[in-house]
Amino acid sequence: LRALCKSPETFAPYHVMHNCTIGTWPQQLPDLLAAKGGGILVFWEADDDHRRDSNVFKNFSAMQASKPQLCTFHDLTAENPKYPRLGSGIRCPGMSRNDHSDVPGTGESCYTMEPDASCLTDTIRFATRSARPIPGLSQAPAGSALQKGIPSKGLRVFVRVRPAISREAGIDTCIKTCQLQDWEEPEGWE
């Protein structure tokens, strides 16, 4: 969260977090996500280090309640969670500290996420979707005026067609040209 708030241009519009902790909640996070046209998908597995009374749990819960387009929050240790728990501790000798402890977050235990198929599918779908249109930001046109059937009265196209050269003699042309009637050369034409 600190990196996202410090350098938002570095990050994509959508983010996935699991048991995220931060000492001071970034008040600008909802505005930043809205400005990027994105959102955040949060998974929470309550334990001694990730409690429900933490500022992060409370703020993510509040953001989902007040701005669901910006935050989707899943408490995986609630009574009826949508997904099963994601985390597991595996032993990885040589990683982390030198203590010989199998408790996640200490010693040689490495914490991995192991989502089930539906959770993985939903997470990938969330993280790879296109940003929402940002209000007030100009958008590229979806099609030309011609494709939309809108005539353009002010558009003029001038094409200079040279006579055929010797190697092109006898080749059928794919264009037909004719002089414009009542056309006057604009100032500075040549």
GROMACS .gro file of N, CA, C and O in nm, residues 50-116:
model
  268
   50HIS      N    1  -0.285  -1.096   1.227
   50HIS     CA    2  -0.379  -1.031   1.135
   50HIS      C    3  -0.518  -1.036   1.198
   50HIS      O    4  -0.603  -1.113   1.158
   51ARG      N    5  -0.535  -0.948   1.295
   51ARG     CA    6  -0.658  -0.951   1.375
   51ARG      C    7  -0.769  -0.868   1.312
   51ARG      O    8  -0.743  -0.778   1.232
   52ARG      N    9  -0.891  -0.899   1.351
   52ARG     CA   10  -1.007  -0.826   1.298
   52ARG      C   11  -1.020  -0.686   1.359
   52ARG      O   12  -1.093  -0.605   1.307
   53ASP      N   13  -0.949  -0.659   1.468
   53ASP     CA   14  -0.957  -0.526   1.526
   53ASP      C   15  -0.844  -0.435   1.473
   53ASP      O   16  -0.828  -0.323   1.519
   54SER      N   17  -0.769  -0.481   1.372
   54SER     CA   18  -0.662  -0.398   1.315
   54SER      C   19  -0.720  -0.288   1.226
   54SER      O   20  -0.831  -0.300   1.174
   55ASN      N   21  -0.642  -0.182   1.209
   55ASN     CA   22  -0.687  -0.071   1.124
   55ASN      C   23  -0.712  -0.115   0.980
   55ASN      O   24  -0.805  -0.069   0.915
   56VAL      N   25  -0.630  -0.207   0.930
   56VAL     CA   26  -0.644  -0.252   0.791
   56VAL      C   27  -0.774  -0.329   0.771
   56VAL      O   28  -0.848  -0.304   0.676
   57PHE      N   29  -0.803  -0.423   0.860
   57PHE     CA   30  -0.927  -0.500   0.850
   57PHE      C   31  -1.046  -0.404   0.854
   57PHE      O   32  -1.138  -0.413   0.772
   58LYS      N   33  -1.045  -0.311   0.948
   58LYS     CA   34  -1.157  -0.217   0.961
   58LYS      C   35  -1.171  -0.128   0.838
   58LYS      O   36  -1.281  -0.104   0.789
   59ASN      N   37  -1.058  -0.077   0.788
   59ASN     CA   38  -1.065   0.013   0.673
   59ASN      C   39  -1.102  -0.057   0.543
   59ASN      O   40  -1.178  -0.003   0.463
   60PHE      N   41  -1.050  -0.177   0.521
   60PHE     CA   42  -1.091  -0.252   0.401
   60PHE      C   43  -1.240  -0.288   0.409
   60PHE      O   44  -1.312  -0.278   0.310
   61SER      N   45  -1.287  -0.329   0.527
   61SER     CA   46  -1.429  -0.360   0.544
   61SER      C   47  -1.514  -0.237   0.517
   61SER      O   48  -1.617  -0.245   0.449
   62ALA      N   49  -1.472  -0.122   0.570
   62ALA     CA   50  -1.547   0.003   0.550
   62ALA      C   51  -1.546   0.045   0.404
   62ALA      O   52  -1.647   0.091   0.350
   63MET      N   53  -1.431   0.029   0.337
   63MET     CA   54  -1.423   0.067   0.195
   63MET      C   55  -1.515  -0.020   0.111
   63MET      O   56  -1.581   0.029   0.020
   64GLN      N   57  -1.521  -0.149   0.141
   64GLN     CA   58  -1.613  -0.235   0.065
   64GLN      C   59  -1.757  -0.192   0.088
   64GLN      O   60  -1.837  -0.189  -0.006
   65ALA      N   61  -1.792  -0.156   0.211
   65ALA     CA   62  -1.929  -0.115   0.241
   65ALA      C   63  -1.966   0.017   0.174
   65ALA      O   64  -2.076   0.032   0.121
   66SER      N   65  -1.872   0.111   0.171
   66SER     CA   66  -1.903   0.244   0.117
   66SER      C   67  -1.871   0.259  -0.031
   66SER      O   68  -1.934   0.337  -0.101
   67LYS      N   69  -1.773   0.184  -0.081
   67LYS     CA   70  -1.730   0.196  -0.221
   67LYS      C   71  -1.701   0.058  -0.279
   67LYS      O   72  -1.586   0.024  -0.308
   68PRO      N   73  -1.806  -0.023  -0.299
   68PRO     CA   74  -1.782  -0.161  -0.346
   68PRO      C   75  -1.718  -0.168  -0.484
   68PRO      O   76  -1.659  -0.271  -0.519
   69GLN      N   77  -1.729  -0.062  -0.564
   69GLN     CA   78  -1.663  -0.063  -0.695
   69GLN      C   79  -1.511  -0.053  -0.680
   69GLN      O   80  -1.437  -0.087  -0.772
   70LEU      N   81  -1.464  -0.009  -0.563
   70LEU     CA   82  -1.320   0.005  -0.540
   70LEU      C   83  -1.260  -0.109  -0.458
   70LEU      O   84  -1.141  -0.135  -0.468
   71CYS      N   85  -1.340  -0.175  -0.375
   71CYS     CA   86  -1.284  -0.275  -0.285
   71CYS      C   87  -1.376  -0.396  -0.271
   71CYS      O   88  -1.494  -0.382  -0.240
   72THR      N   89  -1.320  -0.514  -0.296
   72THR     CA   90  -1.387  -0.640  -0.269
   72THR      C   91  -1.307  -0.707  -0.159
   72THR      O   92  -1.188  -0.734  -0.175
   73PHE      N   93  -1.372  -0.731  -0.046
   73PHE     CA   94  -1.302  -0.780   0.073
   73PHE      C   95  -1.360  -0.915   0.114
   73PHE      O   96  -1.480  -0.928   0.133
   74HIS      N   97  -1.273  -1.016   0.126
   74HIS     CA   98  -1.315  -1.150   0.166
   74HIS      C   99  -1.247  -1.189   0.297
   74HIS      O  100  -1.125  -1.201   0.302
   75ASP      N  101  -1.328  -1.207   0.401
   75ASP     CA  102  -1.278  -1.257   0.529
   75ASP      C  103  -1.286  -1.410   0.523
   75ASP      O  104  -1.394  -1.468   0.535
   76LEU      N  105  -1.173  -1.474   0.501
   76LEU     CA  106  -1.170  -1.618   0.478
   76LEU      C  107  -1.188  -1.700   0.605
   76LEU      O  108  -1.207  -1.822   0.597
   77THR      N  109  -1.181  -1.635   0.720
   77THR     CA  110  -1.201  -1.708   0.845
   77THR      C  111  -1.333  -1.668   0.909
   77THR      O  112  -1.358  -1.698   1.026
   78ALA      N  113  -1.421  -1.605   0.831
   78ALA     CA  114  -1.556  -1.572   0.880
   78ALA      C  115  -1.638  -1.700   0.885
   78ALA      O  116  -1.592  -1.808   0.844
   79GLU      N  117  -1.762  -1.688   0.928
   79GLU     CA  118  -1.847  -1.806   0.947
   79GLU      C  119  -1.875  -1.881   0.816
   79GLU      O  120  -1.864  -2.002   0.808
   80ASN      N  121  -1.913  -1.810   0.711
   80ASN     CA  122  -1.942  -1.873   0.581
   80ASN      C  123  -1.866  -1.803   0.469
   80ASN      O  124  -1.925  -1.731   0.388
   81PRO      N  125  -1.736  -1.823   0.459
   81PRO     CA  126  -1.659  -1.751   0.356
   81PRO      C  127  -1.691  -1.803   0.216
   81PRO      O  128  -1.730  -1.918   0.198
   82LYS      N  129  -1.674  -1.714   0.116
   82LYS     CA  130  -1.697  -1.753  -0.023
   82LYS      C  131  -1.590  -1.852  -0.070
   82LYS      O  132  -1.618  -1.941  -0.150
   83TYR      N  133  -1.469  -1.836  -0.020
   83TYR     CA  134  -1.358  -1.922  -0.060
   83TYR      C  135  -1.297  -1.988   0.065
   83TYR      O  136  -1.302  -1.932   0.173
   84PRO      N  137  -1.234  -2.105   0.048
   84PRO     CA  138  -1.162  -2.165   0.162
   84PRO      C  139  -1.034  -2.086   0.190
   84PRO      O  140  -0.993  -2.003   0.109
   85ARG      N  141  -0.972  -2.116   0.301
   85ARG     CA  142  -0.846  -2.049   0.336
   85ARG      C  143  -0.745  -2.067   0.224
   85ARG      O  144  -0.740  -2.171   0.159
   86LEU      N  145  -0.661  -1.965   0.204
   86LEU     CA  146  -0.563  -1.968   0.096
   86LEU      C  147  -0.424  -2.007   0.141
   86LEU      O  148  -0.344  -2.055   0.063
   87GLY      N  149  -0.392  -1.979   0.266
   87GLY     CA  150  -0.255  -1.989   0.311
   87GLY      C  151  -0.216  -2.125   0.364
   87GLY      O  152  -0.299  -2.200   0.414
   88SER      N  153  -0.087  -2.155   0.350
   88SER     CA  154  -0.031  -2.275   0.411
   88SER      C  155   0.116  -2.247   0.437
   88SER      O  156   0.179  -2.169   0.367
   89GLY      N  157   0.171  -2.310   0.538
   89GLY     CA  158   0.314  -2.296   0.566
   89GLY      C  159   0.385  -2.420   0.519
   89GLY      O  160   0.346  -2.531   0.552
   90ILE      N  161   0.490  -2.404   0.440
   90ILE     CA  162   0.569  -2.519   0.396
   90ILE      C  163   0.712  -2.497   0.444
   90ILE      O  164   0.756  -2.384   0.461
   91ARG      N  165   0.783  -2.603   0.467
   91ARG     CA  166   0.920  -2.592   0.517
   91ARG      C  167   1.017  -2.575   0.401
   91ARG      O  168   1.017  -2.653   0.306
   92CYS      N  169   1.096  -2.469   0.406
   92CYS     CA  170   1.194  -2.440   0.301
   92CYS      C  171   1.329  -2.416   0.365
   92CYS      O  172   1.365  -2.303   0.397
   93PRO      N  173   1.408  -2.522   0.388
   93PRO     CA  174   1.540  -2.503   0.450
   93PRO      C  175   1.623  -2.403   0.370
   93PRO      O  176   1.621  -2.403   0.248
   94GLY      N  177   1.692  -2.316   0.444
   94GLY     CA  178   1.776  -2.215   0.379
   94GLY      C  179   1.706  -2.084   0.355
   94GLY      O  180   1.767  -1.984   0.322
   95MET      N  181   1.573  -2.081   0.369
   95MET     CA  182   1.498  -1.957   0.350
   95MET      C  183   1.476  -1.893   0.486
   95MET      O  184   1.468  -1.960   0.586
   96SER      N  185   1.462  -1.767   0.489
   96SER     CA  186   1.425  -1.693   0.609
   96SER      C  187   1.534  -1.705   0.715
   96SER      O  188   1.651  -1.724   0.684
   97ARG      N  189   1.493  -1.699   0.840
   97ARG     CA  190   1.591  -1.703   0.951
   97ARG      C  191   1.641  -1.845   0.974
   97ARG      O  192   1.587  -1.941   0.920
   98ASN      N  193   1.741  -1.858   1.057
   98ASN     CA  194   1.802  -1.989   1.080
   98ASN      C  195   1.733  -2.072   1.187
   98ASN      O  196   1.774  -2.185   1.211
   99ASP      N  197   1.630  -2.019   1.255
   99ASP     CA  198   1.562  -2.101   1.356
   99ASP      C  199   1.496  -2.220   1.286
   99ASP      O  200   1.458  -2.210   1.171
  100HIS      N  201   1.479  -2.325   1.358
  100HIS     CA  202   1.411  -2.442   1.302
  100HIS      C  203   1.270  -2.446   1.356
  100HIS      O  204   1.237  -2.521   1.446
  101SER      N  205   1.184  -2.365   1.298
  101SER     CA  206   1.046  -2.356   1.341
  101SER      C  207   0.955  -2.382   1.222
  101SER      O  208   0.983  -2.338   1.111
  102ASP      N  209   0.847  -2.456   1.242
  102ASP     CA  210   0.751  -2.482   1.135
  102ASP      C  211   0.632  -2.388   1.141
  102ASP      O  212   0.535  -2.406   1.068
  103VAL      N  213   0.635  -2.289   1.228
  103VAL     CA  214   0.525  -2.194   1.241
  103VAL      C  215   0.537  -2.090   1.130
  103VAL      O  216   0.643  -2.031   1.112
  104PRO      N  217   0.427  -2.067   1.050
  104PRO     CA  218   0.436  -1.966   0.944
  104PRO      C  219   0.486  -1.833   0.999
  104PRO      O  220   0.448  -1.789   1.106
  105GLY      N  221   0.575  -1.768   0.922
  105GLY     CA  222   0.627  -1.638   0.960
  105GLY      C  223   0.750  -1.644   1.047
  105GLY      O  224   0.806  -1.542   1.082
  106THR      N  225   0.795  -1.763   1.083
  106THR     CA  226   0.916  -1.777   1.166
  106THR      C  227   1.006  -1.882   1.105
  106THR      O  228   0.961  -1.976   1.039
  107GLY      N  229   1.132  -1.866   1.125
  107GLY     CA  230   1.227  -1.970   1.085
  107GLY      C  231   1.221  -2.009   0.939
  107GLY      O  232   1.216  -1.925   0.852
  108GLU      N  233   1.217  -2.140   0.912
  108GLU     CA  234   1.225  -2.191   0.776
  108GLU      C  235   1.089  -2.212   0.712
  108GLU      O  236   1.081  -2.270   0.605
  109SER      N  237   0.985  -2.168   0.776
  109SER     CA  238   0.852  -2.187   0.719
  109SER      C  239   0.825  -2.076   0.618
  109SER      O  240   0.851  -1.960   0.642
  110CYS      N  241   0.779  -2.114   0.502
  110CYS     CA  242   0.747  -2.018   0.396
  110CYS      C  243   0.596  -2.019   0.375
  110CYS      O  244   0.534  -2.124   0.367
  111TYR      N  245   0.538  -1.902   0.366
  111TYR     CA  246   0.394  -1.891   0.353
  111TYR      C  247   0.358  -1.886   0.205
  111TYR      O  248   0.410  -1.803   0.131
  112THR      N  249   0.273  -1.976   0.160
  112THR     CA  250   0.231  -1.977   0.020
  112THR      C  251   0.080  -1.963   0.011
  112THR      O  252   0.008  -1.997   0.105
  113MET      N  253   0.035  -1.913  -0.102
  113MET     CA  254  -0.110  -1.905  -0.126
  113MET      C  255  -0.147  -2.021  -0.218
  113MET      O  256  -0.085  -2.041  -0.322
  114GLU      N  257  -0.250  -2.094  -0.179
  114GLU     CA  258  -0.297  -2.208  -0.258
  114GLU      C  259  -0.447  -2.196  -0.279
  114GLU      O  260  -0.526  -2.266  -0.214
  115PRO      N  261  -0.489  -2.108  -0.371
  115PRO     CA  262  -0.632  -2.089  -0.393
  115PRO      C  263  -0.695  -2.208  -0.464
  115PRO      O  264  -0.629  -2.276  -0.542
  116ASP      N  265  -0.825  -2.229  -0.437
  116ASP     CA  266  -0.894  -2.333  -0.512
  116ASP      C  267  -0.924  -2.277  -0.652
  116ASP      O  268  -0.898  -2.160  -0.682
   0.00000   0.00000   0.00000
